[in-house]
Short mmCIF file of C-alpha atoms in Angstrom, two decimals:
data_model
loop_
_atom_site.label_atom_id
_atom_site.label_comp_id
_atom_site.label_asym_id
_atom_site.label_seq_id
_atom_site.Cartn_x
_atom_site.Cartn_y
_atom_site.Cartn_z
CA MET A 105 -94.73 34.66 61.92
CA LEU A 106 -93.35 37.70 60.14
CA HIS A 107 -93.58 41.33 61.18
CA LEU A 108 -94.06 43.92 58.43
CA ARG A 109 -93.26 47.59 58.94
CA LEU A 110 -94.51 49.74 56.09
CA ILE A 111 -94.14 53.42 55.24
CA THR A 112 -96.94 54.41 52.89
CA PRO A 113 -97.96 57.73 51.30
CA ALA A 114 -101.13 59.03 52.93
CA ASP A 115 -103.13 58.59 49.73
CA ARG A 116 -102.26 54.87 49.56
CA THR A 117 -102.67 53.93 53.21
CA ASP A 118 -106.30 52.86 52.82
CA ASP A 119 -105.38 50.58 49.90
CA VAL A 120 -102.53 49.07 51.90
CA VAL A 121 -104.68 48.46 54.98
CA ARG A 122 -107.39 46.93 52.81
CA LEU A 123 -104.86 44.57 51.23
CA VAL A 124 -103.47 43.58 54.61
CA GLU A 125 -106.89 42.90 56.09
CA GLN A 126 -107.98 40.88 53.05
CA THR A 127 -104.89 38.66 53.11
CA VAL A 128 -105.59 35.45 54.98
CA GLY A 129 -103.08 34.93 57.78
CA THR A 130 -102.58 38.55 58.89
CA THR A 131 -103.22 40.06 62.31
CA HIS A 132 -102.10 42.80 64.72
CA VAL A 133 -102.66 45.60 62.20
CA ALA A 134 -101.63 49.05 63.45
CA VAL A 135 -101.70 52.40 61.66
CA VAL A 136 -99.91 55.54 62.86
CA PRO A 137 -100.92 58.46 60.60
CA GLY A 138 -98.17 60.92 59.73
CA ALA A 139 -95.51 59.09 61.74
CA ALA A 140 -93.00 58.79 58.89
CA ARG A 141 -90.72 61.71 58.04
CA ASN A 142 -88.37 60.29 55.39
CA PRO A 143 -90.16 59.49 53.22
CA ARG A 144 -93.21 61.31 54.50
CA GLY A 145 -96.26 59.16 55.08
CA ASP A 146 -98.05 56.87 57.46
CA LEU A 147 -96.62 53.96 59.41
CA VAL A 148 -98.47 50.66 58.97
CA MET A 149 -97.49 47.56 60.92
CA CYS A 150 -98.84 44.04 60.92
CA ASP A 151 -97.95 40.42 61.60
CA VAL A 152 -98.46 37.76 58.94
CA ALA A 153 -98.04 34.00 58.85
CA ARG A 154 -94.93 33.04 56.91
CA GLU A 155 -96.94 30.99 54.41
CA ALA A 156 -98.94 34.12 53.50
CA GLY A 157 -95.96 36.46 53.47
CA ASP A 158 -94.98 36.10 49.82
CA GLU A 159 -98.53 36.86 48.65
CA LEU A 160 -98.79 39.96 50.84
CA ILE A 161 -95.38 41.30 49.86
CA GLY A 162 -96.21 40.73 46.20
CA GLY A 163 -99.44 42.69 46.60
CA LEU A 164 -97.62 45.56 48.31
CA ARG A 165 -95.13 45.74 45.47
CA GLU A 166 -97.97 45.85 42.97
CA LEU A 167 -99.22 48.92 44.85
CA GLY A 168 -95.76 50.44 44.42
CA ILE A 169 -95.02 50.69 48.13
CA ASP A 170 -91.43 49.59 47.56
CA GLU A 171 -90.93 52.58 45.24
CA CYS A 172 -92.82 55.35 47.01
CA GLY A 173 -92.43 54.09 50.57
CA SER A 174 -90.79 51.20 52.37
CA ILE A 175 -91.38 47.50 53.10
CA ALA A 176 -89.38 46.02 55.98
CA VAL A 177 -89.78 42.38 57.01
CA GLU A 178 -88.57 40.80 60.24
CA ASN A 179 -88.87 37.27 61.61
CA ILE A 180 -90.77 36.93 64.88
CA ASP A 181 -89.04 34.42 67.13
CA LEU A 182 -91.82 34.39 69.73
CA SER A 183 -95.42 35.63 69.55
CA LEU A 184 -97.74 34.99 72.49
CA SER A 185 -101.11 35.79 71.01
CA ARG A 186 -104.28 33.86 70.29
CA ARG A 187 -104.84 36.03 67.23
CA ALA A 188 -101.41 35.06 65.92
CA ASP A 189 -102.19 31.39 66.48
CA LYS A 190 -105.48 31.79 64.63
CA ALA A 191 -103.78 33.60 61.74
CA GLU A 192 -101.29 30.76 61.33
CA GLU A 193 -104.13 28.21 61.38
CA GLU A 194 -106.05 30.12 58.69
CA ALA A 195 -103.04 30.64 56.42
CA PRO A 196 -102.70 28.05 53.64
CA GLY A 197 -100.00 25.41 53.77
CA GLU A 198 -97.18 24.99 56.24
CA ALA A 199 -94.72 27.70 57.26
CA ALA A 200 -91.72 25.41 56.65
CA ASP A 201 -92.78 24.89 53.03
CA ALA A 202 -93.33 28.57 52.21
CA VAL A 203 -90.71 30.43 50.19
CA LEU A 204 -90.31 34.18 50.56
CA TRP A 205 -88.80 34.93 47.18
CA GLU A 206 -88.05 38.57 47.95
CA GLN A 207 -86.24 37.56 51.12
CA LEU A 208 -84.38 34.78 49.32
CA GLU A 209 -83.21 37.15 46.59
CA GLY A 210 -82.15 39.70 49.20
CA SER A 211 -80.18 37.23 51.31
CA THR A 212 -78.45 35.58 48.35
CA HIS A 213 -77.68 39.01 46.88
CA GLU A 214 -75.89 39.94 50.11
CA GLU A 215 -74.05 36.60 50.33
CA SER A 216 -72.97 36.93 46.68
CA THR A 217 -71.27 40.29 47.13
CA LEU A 218 -67.65 40.32 45.99
CA SER A 219 -66.04 42.06 48.96
CA VAL A 220 -62.71 42.10 50.75
CA THR A 221 -64.25 40.05 53.57
CA TYR A 222 -65.53 37.42 51.13
CA ILE A 223 -62.12 37.14 49.45
CA ALA A 224 -60.43 36.95 52.86
CA PHE A 225 -62.63 34.08 54.06
CA MET A 226 -62.21 32.22 50.78
CA THR A 227 -58.42 32.65 50.86
CA LEU A 228 -58.09 31.66 54.51
CA ALA A 229 -60.26 28.58 53.97
CA THR A 230 -58.16 27.54 50.98
CA MET A 231 -54.88 27.99 52.87
CA ILE A 232 -56.21 26.00 55.83
CA ALA A 233 -57.24 23.25 53.40
CA ALA A 234 -53.76 23.40 51.83
CA CYS A 235 -52.24 22.57 55.20
CA GLY A 236 -54.80 19.81 55.57
CA VAL A 237 -53.96 18.11 52.27
CA VAL A 238 -50.21 18.24 52.86
CA LEU A 239 -50.56 16.86 56.39
CA ASP A 240 -53.36 14.45 55.35
CA ASN A 241 -55.35 15.91 58.24
CA ALA A 242 -59.12 15.42 57.92
CA ILE A 243 -59.83 17.83 60.79
CA LEU A 244 -58.20 20.72 58.92
CA ILE A 245 -60.15 19.78 55.79
CA VAL A 246 -63.45 19.87 57.67
CA GLY A 247 -62.49 23.19 59.25
CA ALA A 248 -61.69 24.68 55.86
CA MET A 249 -65.03 23.49 54.49
CA ALA A 250 -66.85 25.22 57.33
CA VAL A 251 -64.95 28.50 56.84
CA GLY A 252 -65.47 28.67 53.05
CA PRO A 253 -68.23 31.14 52.00
CA GLU A 254 -68.78 29.74 48.50
CA PHE A 255 -72.32 28.44 49.06
CA GLY A 256 -73.69 32.00 49.05
CA PRO A 257 -72.80 32.71 45.39
CA LEU A 258 -73.88 29.19 44.40
CA ALA A 259 -77.30 29.72 45.98
CA GLY A 260 -77.47 33.18 44.44
CA PHE A 261 -76.79 31.78 40.98
CA SER A 262 -79.49 29.13 41.36
CA THR A 263 -81.98 31.72 42.60
CA ALA A 264 -81.13 34.01 39.69
CA LEU A 265 -81.76 31.22 37.18
CA VAL A 266 -85.19 30.44 38.64
CA GLN A 267 -86.21 34.08 39.11
CA ARG A 268 -84.68 35.15 35.78
CA ALA A 269 -82.53 37.80 37.44
CA PRO A 270 -79.50 38.35 35.17
CA ARG A 271 -77.89 40.92 37.46
CA LEU A 272 -77.93 38.53 40.42
CA ALA A 273 -76.64 35.73 38.18
CA TRP A 274 -73.70 37.82 36.99
CA ARG A 275 -72.99 39.08 40.50
CA SER A 276 -72.95 35.52 41.87
CA PHE A 277 -70.86 34.17 38.99
CA LEU A 278 -68.32 36.97 39.37
CA ALA A 279 -68.02 36.43 43.14
CA LEU A 280 -67.61 32.69 42.68
CA ILE A 281 -65.01 32.77 39.90
CA THR A 282 -63.04 35.69 41.33
CA GLY A 283 -63.10 34.25 44.83
CA PHE A 284 -61.69 30.89 43.79
CA ALA A 285 -59.18 32.41 41.38
CA VAL A 286 -57.74 34.83 43.95
CA ALA A 287 -57.75 32.22 46.72
CA MET A 288 -55.95 29.65 44.57
CA LEU A 289 -53.41 32.17 43.31
CA ILE A 290 -52.56 33.29 46.84
CA THR A 291 -52.40 29.66 47.97
CA VAL A 292 -49.83 28.93 45.26
CA GLY A 293 -47.67 31.68 46.73
CA PHE A 294 -48.41 30.37 50.23
CA SER A 295 -47.22 26.92 49.14
CA HIS A 296 -43.93 28.31 47.87
CA VAL A 297 -43.38 30.12 51.17
CA MET A 298 -44.17 26.96 53.15
CA ALA A 299 -41.79 24.98 50.89
CA TRP A 300 -39.06 27.56 51.51
CA LEU A 301 -39.67 27.05 55.26
CA ASP A 302 -39.37 23.30 54.64
CA LEU A 303 -42.98 22.73 55.78
CA PHE A 304 -44.44 21.72 52.40
CA SER A 305 -42.78 19.31 49.95
CA ALA A 306 -43.57 17.38 46.80
CA ALA A 307 -42.89 14.18 48.72
CA SER A 308 -45.83 14.96 51.01
CA LEU A 309 -48.14 15.16 48.03
CA ASP A 310 -46.81 11.92 46.50
CA ALA A 311 -46.98 10.01 49.78
CA PRO A 312 -50.06 7.85 50.56
CA ARG A 313 -52.86 10.08 51.89
CA PRO A 314 -55.72 7.82 53.00
CA ASN A 315 -57.67 10.69 54.61
CA THR A 316 -57.51 13.21 51.78
CA ALA A 317 -56.77 11.27 48.57
CA PHE A 318 -60.45 11.50 47.60
CA ILE A 319 -59.94 15.23 46.95
CA TYR A 320 -58.01 14.64 43.71
CA GLN A 321 -59.74 11.37 42.80
CA PRO A 322 -63.29 12.34 41.82
CA ASP A 323 -65.86 9.63 41.14
CA ALA A 324 -69.61 9.23 40.85
CA PHE A 325 -70.05 9.74 44.58
CA SER A 326 -68.55 13.23 44.28
CA PHE A 327 -71.40 14.31 42.05
CA VAL A 328 -74.05 12.47 44.09
CA VAL A 329 -72.95 14.10 47.33
CA ALA A 330 -72.87 17.52 45.65
CA ILE A 331 -76.45 17.00 44.43
CA LEU A 332 -77.65 15.99 47.90
CA ALA A 333 -75.79 18.88 49.53
CA GLY A 334 -77.25 21.34 47.03
CA ILE A 335 -80.79 20.18 47.84
CA ALA A 336 -80.17 20.36 51.59
CA GLY A 337 -78.55 23.79 51.37
CA THR A 338 -81.37 25.24 49.27
CA LEU A 339 -84.03 23.87 51.61
CA SER A 340 -82.18 25.33 54.59
CA LEU A 341 -82.27 28.78 52.96
CA THR A 342 -85.90 28.70 51.87
CA SER A 343 -87.14 27.33 55.19
CA ALA A 344 -84.99 29.71 57.28
CA LYS A 345 -83.21 26.76 58.92
CA SER A 346 -79.73 28.19 58.48
CA GLY A 347 -78.20 25.74 60.96
CA ALA A 348 -78.26 23.07 58.28
CA LEU A 349 -75.85 25.11 56.15
CA VAL A 350 -72.94 24.07 58.38
CA GLY A 351 -73.61 20.44 57.51
CA VAL A 352 -73.85 21.34 53.84
CA ALA A 353 -70.54 23.21 53.97
CA ILE A 354 -68.63 20.24 55.38
CA SER A 355 -70.14 17.73 52.95
CA VAL A 356 -68.86 19.17 49.66
CA THR A 357 -65.29 19.23 48.39
CA THR A 358 -65.03 22.66 46.80
CA VAL A 359 -62.49 24.51 48.93
CA PRO A 360 -60.29 21.42 49.59
CA ALA A 361 -60.23 20.65 45.87
CA ALA A 362 -59.19 24.23 45.07
CA ALA A 363 -56.48 24.02 47.74
CA ASN A 364 -55.10 20.71 46.52
CA ALA A 365 -55.05 21.99 42.94
CA ALA A 366 -53.08 25.08 44.03
CA VAL A 367 -50.56 23.12 46.08
CA ALA A 368 -50.14 20.47 43.38
CA PHE A 369 -49.64 23.12 40.71
CA SER A 370 -46.96 24.83 42.78
CA PHE A 371 -45.00 21.54 42.87
CA GLN A 372 -45.68 20.71 39.19
CA GLU A 373 -47.87 17.77 40.21
CA TYR A 374 -50.18 18.33 37.25
CA ARG A 375 -52.01 15.00 37.55
CA GLN A 376 -53.22 15.88 41.02
CA ALA A 377 -53.92 19.46 39.97
CA TRP A 378 -56.19 18.28 37.15
CA GLY A 379 -57.94 15.69 39.35
CA SER A 380 -58.60 18.34 42.00
CA THR A 381 -59.90 20.77 39.38
CA GLU A 382 -62.27 18.10 38.07
CA GLN A 383 -63.46 17.49 41.63
CA LEU A 384 -64.08 21.20 42.09
CA LEU A 385 -66.05 21.54 38.86
CA LEU A 386 -68.16 18.45 39.62
CA ASN A 387 -69.10 19.84 43.02
CA LEU A 388 -69.94 23.29 41.69
CA LEU A 389 -72.07 21.85 38.88
CA GLY A 390 -73.88 19.46 41.22
CA ILE A 391 -74.74 22.14 43.76
CA VAL A 392 -76.01 24.62 41.16
CA LEU A 393 -78.04 21.96 39.36
CA ALA A 394 -79.59 20.63 42.57
CA GLY A 395 -80.30 24.11 43.94
CA THR A 396 -81.98 25.22 40.72
CA LEU A 397 -84.16 22.12 40.44
CA THR A 398 -85.13 22.34 44.11
CA LEU A 399 -86.26 25.94 43.73
CA ILE A 400 -88.20 25.09 40.58
CA VAL A 401 -90.03 22.28 42.37
CA GLN A 402 -90.78 24.50 45.37
CA LYS A 403 -92.04 27.32 43.16
CA THR A 404 -94.24 24.97 41.13
CA LEU A 405 -95.77 23.22 44.13
CA TRP A 406 -96.47 26.48 45.96
CA SER A 407 -97.98 28.09 42.86
CA ARG A 408 -100.31 25.11 42.42
CA HIS A 409 -101.27 25.28 46.07
CA ARG A 410 -102.15 28.97 45.81
CA ALA A 411 -104.07 28.45 42.60
CA LYS A 412 -106.05 25.59 44.16
CA ARG A 413 -106.88 27.75 47.18
CA ALA A 414 -107.94 30.68 44.98
CA SER A 415 -110.33 28.50 42.98
CA ALA A 416 -111.85 26.90 46.08
#
């Protein structure tokens, strides 16, 4: 269930309440006249089944409530109510299959923000992975994958393509490219410092690395895994099952590939640097392609479901 908190101008409150009451899957409607001060208006609250949330939010935006008032949406973790149970039964489809496009755009917009924190996480993840590739330590590689924040911009770019949102697409692309560029540049400097401390060496890169050699040796499986991870990551976002994102993060070789490319470049190991770059590009392409196609399929299926229900 979702909880909606709306601030509506007094002259639009009746239209809003009518829309809420006519939307299948809503309950617990409450109206507090004159409660809002900034902006001035009435406070309207209701609960709605997740599978009916996108329809209701779309209707509210058509009424212009997002421009003249406010629409706030919260997830309800627990609702002990027979009316809520009935609303979920009446709502079409399954909650896990419903996509809240406004919420998805908002979350990916936030995750795609090019900030100091984002750059810091990307750089730290790349430096951790650099230590992992030199030491041939799979544990460090997995840790770096989990720390890397790159899936946010990738999901944002896929969402922007499906929703035709050029600003979100550019924002995500800028965060992705800048993040990797800065992280790799700093990791090159980090590698030189570690070499000066006699902790990194070209011999370590040339030595057999059974645990991490796959990073600079891309093959068909690299692209297949990226496709599967992109599908899983997108489904975890649209179904609000964010716990699956950890598994997605440690199944793709983006950050480790960037790290190996940076370390190899610092020691003039250009063959490894190119192989790692190819691995990175394959993973990025696979995730974006899979995420975009997954969202297209979800949008098409849900649109057909709504159209079928409307004609029934």
